[in-house]
mmCIF file of C-alpha atoms in Angstrom:
data_model
loop_
_atom_site.group_PDB
_atom_site.id
_atom_site.type_symbol
_atom_site.label_atom_id
_atom_site.label_comp_id
_atom_site.label_asym_id
_atom_site.label_seq_id
_atom_site.Cartn_x
_atom_site.Cartn_y
_atom_site.Cartn_z
ATOM 1 C CA ALA A 27 9.184 -22.400 -2.712
ATOM 2 C CA SER A 28 10.872 -20.699 0.188
ATOM 3 C CA TYR A 29 14.084 -21.070 2.166
ATOM 4 C CA ARG A 30 15.203 -19.197 5.273
ATOM 5 C CA LYS A 31 18.356 -19.678 7.303
ATOM 6 C CA ASP A 32 19.628 -17.879 10.344
ATOM 7 C CA SER A 33 22.363 -18.737 12.829
ATOM 8 C CA PHE A 34 20.115 -21.207 14.718
ATOM 9 C CA THR A 35 17.815 -22.934 12.223
ATOM 10 C CA SER A 36 16.892 -23.313 8.594
ATOM 11 C CA GLU A 37 13.350 -23.530 7.238
ATOM 12 C CA TYR A 38 12.172 -24.573 3.797
ATOM 13 C CA ALA A 39 8.943 -25.319 1.945
ATOM 14 C CA PHE A 40 8.290 -26.372 -1.649
ATOM 15 C CA GLY A 41 5.639 -28.175 -3.643
ATOM 16 C CA PRO A 42 3.077 -27.942 -6.429
ATOM 17 C CA VAL A 43 -0.310 -26.192 -6.398
ATOM 18 C CA ALA A 44 -3.138 -27.152 -8.772
ATOM 19 C CA ARG A 45 -6.031 -24.765 -9.449
ATOM 20 C CA LEU A 46 -9.127 -25.822 -11.379
ATOM 21 C CA PRO A 47 -11.690 -23.193 -12.439
ATOM 22 C CA LEU A 48 -15.227 -24.411 -11.735
ATOM 23 C CA LEU A 49 -17.253 -21.314 -12.662
ATOM 24 C CA ARG A 50 -16.370 -17.958 -14.171
ATOM 25 C CA ARG A 51 -19.024 -15.369 -14.847
ATOM 26 C CA GLU A 52 -18.994 -11.598 -15.096
ATOM 27 C CA ASN A 53 -18.194 -10.829 -11.418
ATOM 28 C CA VAL A 54 -18.037 -14.332 -9.939
ATOM 29 C CA GLU A 55 -15.204 -16.830 -9.861
ATOM 30 C CA LEU A 56 -15.337 -20.272 -8.220
ATOM 31 C CA PHE A 57 -12.334 -22.554 -8.291
ATOM 32 C CA SER A 58 -10.903 -25.552 -6.473
ATOM 33 C CA GLU A 59 -7.330 -25.709 -5.295
ATOM 34 C CA ALA A 60 -5.067 -28.486 -4.014
ATOM 35 C CA SER A 61 -1.460 -28.428 -2.857
ATOM 36 C CA ILE A 62 1.205 -30.752 -1.540
ATOM 37 C CA THR A 63 4.081 -29.208 0.366
ATOM 38 C CA ARG A 64 7.315 -30.633 1.726
ATOM 39 C CA THR A 65 8.713 -28.617 4.652
ATOM 40 C CA ASP A 66 11.460 -28.926 7.220
ATOM 41 C CA ARG A 67 8.699 -30.037 9.641
ATOM 42 C CA GLY A 68 7.215 -32.741 7.413
ATOM 43 C CA ASN A 69 4.696 -33.118 4.612
ATOM 44 C CA ARG A 70 1.470 -31.164 4.277
ATOM 45 C CA GLY A 71 -1.455 -31.271 1.868
ATOM 46 C CA SER A 72 -4.576 -29.170 1.432
ATOM 47 C CA PHE A 73 -7.662 -29.034 -0.755
ATOM 48 C CA GLY A 74 -10.582 -26.662 -0.927
ATOM 49 C CA VAL A 75 -12.860 -24.368 -2.873
ATOM 50 C CA ASN A 76 -12.589 -20.599 -3.212
ATOM 51 C CA LEU A 77 -15.273 -18.102 -4.190
ATOM 52 C CA ARG A 78 -14.540 -14.532 -5.279
ATOM 53 C CA VAL A 79 -17.329 -12.031 -6.026
ATOM 54 C CA GLY A 80 -16.463 -8.550 -7.264
ATOM 55 C CA ARG A 81 -18.888 -5.677 -7.438
ATOM 56 C CA GLY A 82 -17.687 -2.197 -8.303
ATOM 57 C CA ARG A 83 -14.927 -1.332 -5.870
ATOM 58 C CA SER A 84 -15.732 -4.191 -3.476
ATOM 59 C CA THR A 85 -14.573 -7.800 -3.436
ATOM 60 C CA PHE A 86 -15.975 -10.603 -1.278
ATOM 61 C CA THR A 87 -14.032 -13.832 -0.850
ATOM 62 C CA GLY A 88 -14.722 -17.116 0.859
ATOM 63 C CA SER A 89 -12.879 -20.388 1.098
ATOM 64 C CA ALA A 90 -13.337 -23.747 2.780
ATOM 65 C CA GLY A 91 -11.490 -27.013 2.743
ATOM 66 C CA GLY A 92 -9.292 -29.409 4.602
ATOM 67 C CA ARG A 93 -5.627 -29.902 5.285
ATOM 68 C CA LYS A 94 -3.510 -32.724 6.553
ATOM 69 C CA GLY A 95 0.046 -32.602 7.778
ATOM 70 C CA ASP A 96 2.429 -34.752 9.727
ATOM 71 C CA GLU A 97 1.573 -32.638 12.787
ATOM 72 C CA THR A 98 -2.152 -33.573 12.638
ATOM 73 C CA LYS A 99 -1.462 -37.323 12.678
ATOM 74 C CA ALA A 100 -4.546 -39.258 11.487
ATOM 75 C CA ARG A 101 -7.177 -36.546 11.208
ATOM 76 C CA ILE A 102 -7.871 -33.898 8.607
ATOM 77 C CA GLY A 103 -8.152 -30.331 9.860
ATOM 78 C CA HIS A 104 -10.841 -28.099 8.362
ATOM 79 C CA PHE A 105 -10.515 -24.423 7.525
ATOM 80 C CA ALA A 106 -12.850 -21.671 6.361
ATOM 81 C CA SER A 107 -12.581 -17.930 5.808
ATOM 82 C CA LEU A 108 -14.748 -14.988 4.770
ATOM 83 C CA ALA A 109 -13.452 -11.531 3.888
ATOM 84 C CA ALA A 110 -14.532 -8.301 2.240
ATOM 85 C CA THR A 111 -12.304 -5.645 0.667
ATOM 86 C CA VAL A 112 -13.253 -2.125 -0.407
ATOM 87 C CA HIS A 113 -10.978 -0.058 -2.679
ATOM 88 C CA ARG A 114 -11.010 3.714 -3.117
ATOM 89 C CA ASP A 115 -8.675 5.515 -5.525
ATOM 90 C CA ASP A 116 -8.589 9.021 -4.057
ATOM 91 C CA VAL A 117 -8.894 9.390 -0.308
ATOM 92 C CA ALA A 118 -6.909 12.516 0.635
ATOM 93 C CA GLY A 119 -4.654 11.848 -2.368
ATOM 94 C CA ALA A 120 -4.055 8.165 -1.607
ATOM 95 C CA ALA A 121 -5.292 4.799 -2.913
ATOM 96 C CA VAL A 122 -6.897 2.947 0.014
ATOM 97 C CA ASP A 123 -7.837 -0.721 0.505
ATOM 98 C CA ALA A 124 -9.774 -1.756 3.613
ATOM 99 C CA THR A 125 -10.244 -5.463 4.389
ATOM 100 C CA ALA A 126 -12.070 -7.247 7.207
ATOM 101 C CA GLY A 127 -12.824 -10.906 7.755
ATOM 102 C CA ILE A 128 -12.888 -14.004 9.896
ATOM 103 C CA ASN A 129 -10.848 -17.208 9.683
ATOM 104 C CA SER A 130 -11.518 -20.577 11.232
ATOM 105 C CA ASP A 131 -8.546 -22.927 11.306
ATOM 106 C CA ARG A 132 -8.982 -24.901 14.522
ATOM 107 C CA PRO A 133 -7.767 -24.079 17.091
ATOM 108 C CA ASN A 134 -6.826 -20.683 15.611
ATOM 109 C CA ASP A 135 -10.123 -18.897 14.969
ATOM 110 C CA TYR A 136 -9.795 -15.134 14.611
ATOM 111 C CA ALA A 137 -11.194 -11.894 13.207
ATOM 112 C CA PHE A 138 -8.977 -9.400 11.406
ATOM 113 C CA ALA A 139 -9.035 -5.988 9.762
ATOM 114 C CA GLN A 140 -6.432 -4.164 7.707
ATOM 115 C CA VAL A 141 -6.196 -0.782 5.986
ATOM 116 C CA ASP A 142 -3.534 -0.019 3.368
ATOM 117 C CA ALA A 143 -3.017 3.495 1.993
ATOM 118 C CA ARG A 144 -0.535 4.313 -0.775
ATOM 119 C CA GLY A 145 0.268 7.858 -1.805
ATOM 120 C CA ARG A 146 2.902 9.353 -4.067
ATOM 121 C CA ARG A 147 5.633 9.280 -1.423
ATOM 122 C CA VAL A 148 4.257 7.364 1.585
ATOM 123 C CA ALA A 149 2.618 3.989 2.220
ATOM 124 C CA LEU A 150 0.807 3.241 5.473
ATOM 125 C CA SER A 151 -0.594 -0.078 6.653
ATOM 126 C CA ALA A 152 -2.476 -0.766 9.891
ATOM 127 C CA SER A 153 -3.874 -4.131 10.996
ATOM 128 C CA VAL A 154 -5.581 -5.742 13.982
ATOM 129 C CA LEU A 155 -6.229 -9.399 14.806
ATOM 130 C CA GLN A 156 -8.254 -10.916 17.640
ATOM 131 C CA GLN A 157 -8.320 -14.640 18.354
ATOM 132 C CA PHE A 158 -11.594 -16.134 19.586
ATOM 133 C CA GLY A 159 -11.529 -17.983 22.911
ATOM 134 C CA SER A 160 -7.995 -16.859 23.660
ATOM 135 C CA THR A 161 -6.554 -15.080 26.645
ATOM 136 C CA GLN A 162 -4.157 -13.258 24.326
ATOM 137 C CA GLY A 163 -4.974 -9.621 23.819
ATOM 138 C CA LEU A 164 -5.595 -7.795 20.615
ATOM 139 C CA GLN A 165 -2.684 -8.077 18.188
ATOM 140 C CA TYR A 166 -1.917 -5.098 15.994
ATOM 141 C CA GLY A 167 0.615 -3.851 13.492
ATOM 142 C CA LEU A 168 1.507 -0.532 11.936
ATOM 143 C CA ARG A 169 3.876 0.041 9.025
ATOM 144 C CA LEU A 170 4.977 3.298 7.451
ATOM 145 C CA ALA A 171 7.203 3.387 4.373
ATOM 146 C CA GLN A 172 8.546 6.492 2.719
ATOM 147 C CA GLY A 173 9.894 6.737 -0.806
ATOM 148 C CA ALA A 174 9.125 7.806 -4.327
ATOM 149 C CA ASP A 175 6.270 6.034 -6.095
ATOM 150 C CA ASP A 176 5.913 7.043 -9.739
ATOM 151 C CA SER A 177 2.924 4.727 -10.364
ATOM 152 C CA GLN A 178 0.383 7.267 -9.019
#
C-alpha cells in the first residue's frame, strides 16, 4: 500500500498480491503472480509468470503477462521483461551490482542499465534508460550517498 499527498494532489494504491510457486530447483525458480490494485486513478489487475535463474554471481530474470486497468478500457495490455544482474563483492573495496535488460510494456518499450556500488562510507548508483521508437533522448540518473555503513 502507498499514499502520497502534496499541496496539489493525493495519490494512493492498495491491494493484494498472490504468488504461486510452480517450480523450484537448485538455481531455478518459476512462479506465477496475480494482483488487484485500487488506486486514485481506478482499478488495475495483472497476472503473469516470472522466471529467475541464478548461477554463481549472476542472476537472469524474465517475466511475461497481462494487465488490465480502467485506463485500458476493454483490452488487456501485455508486458514482458528480460534482465541480467552480475554481483561482485570486492571491486576497489566496494560491493558492485550491474544490471541490464529490456522491458516491453506497450507503448513504453525500453532498454536499461544500472550499476550500484556500495563501500564502507559511500554508495554510488548510475543508470541509463532508452525508449524504443521515441524522440526522447537518453534518460540517465546518478546518485551519490555518503555515510557510515557498518555492514561491510
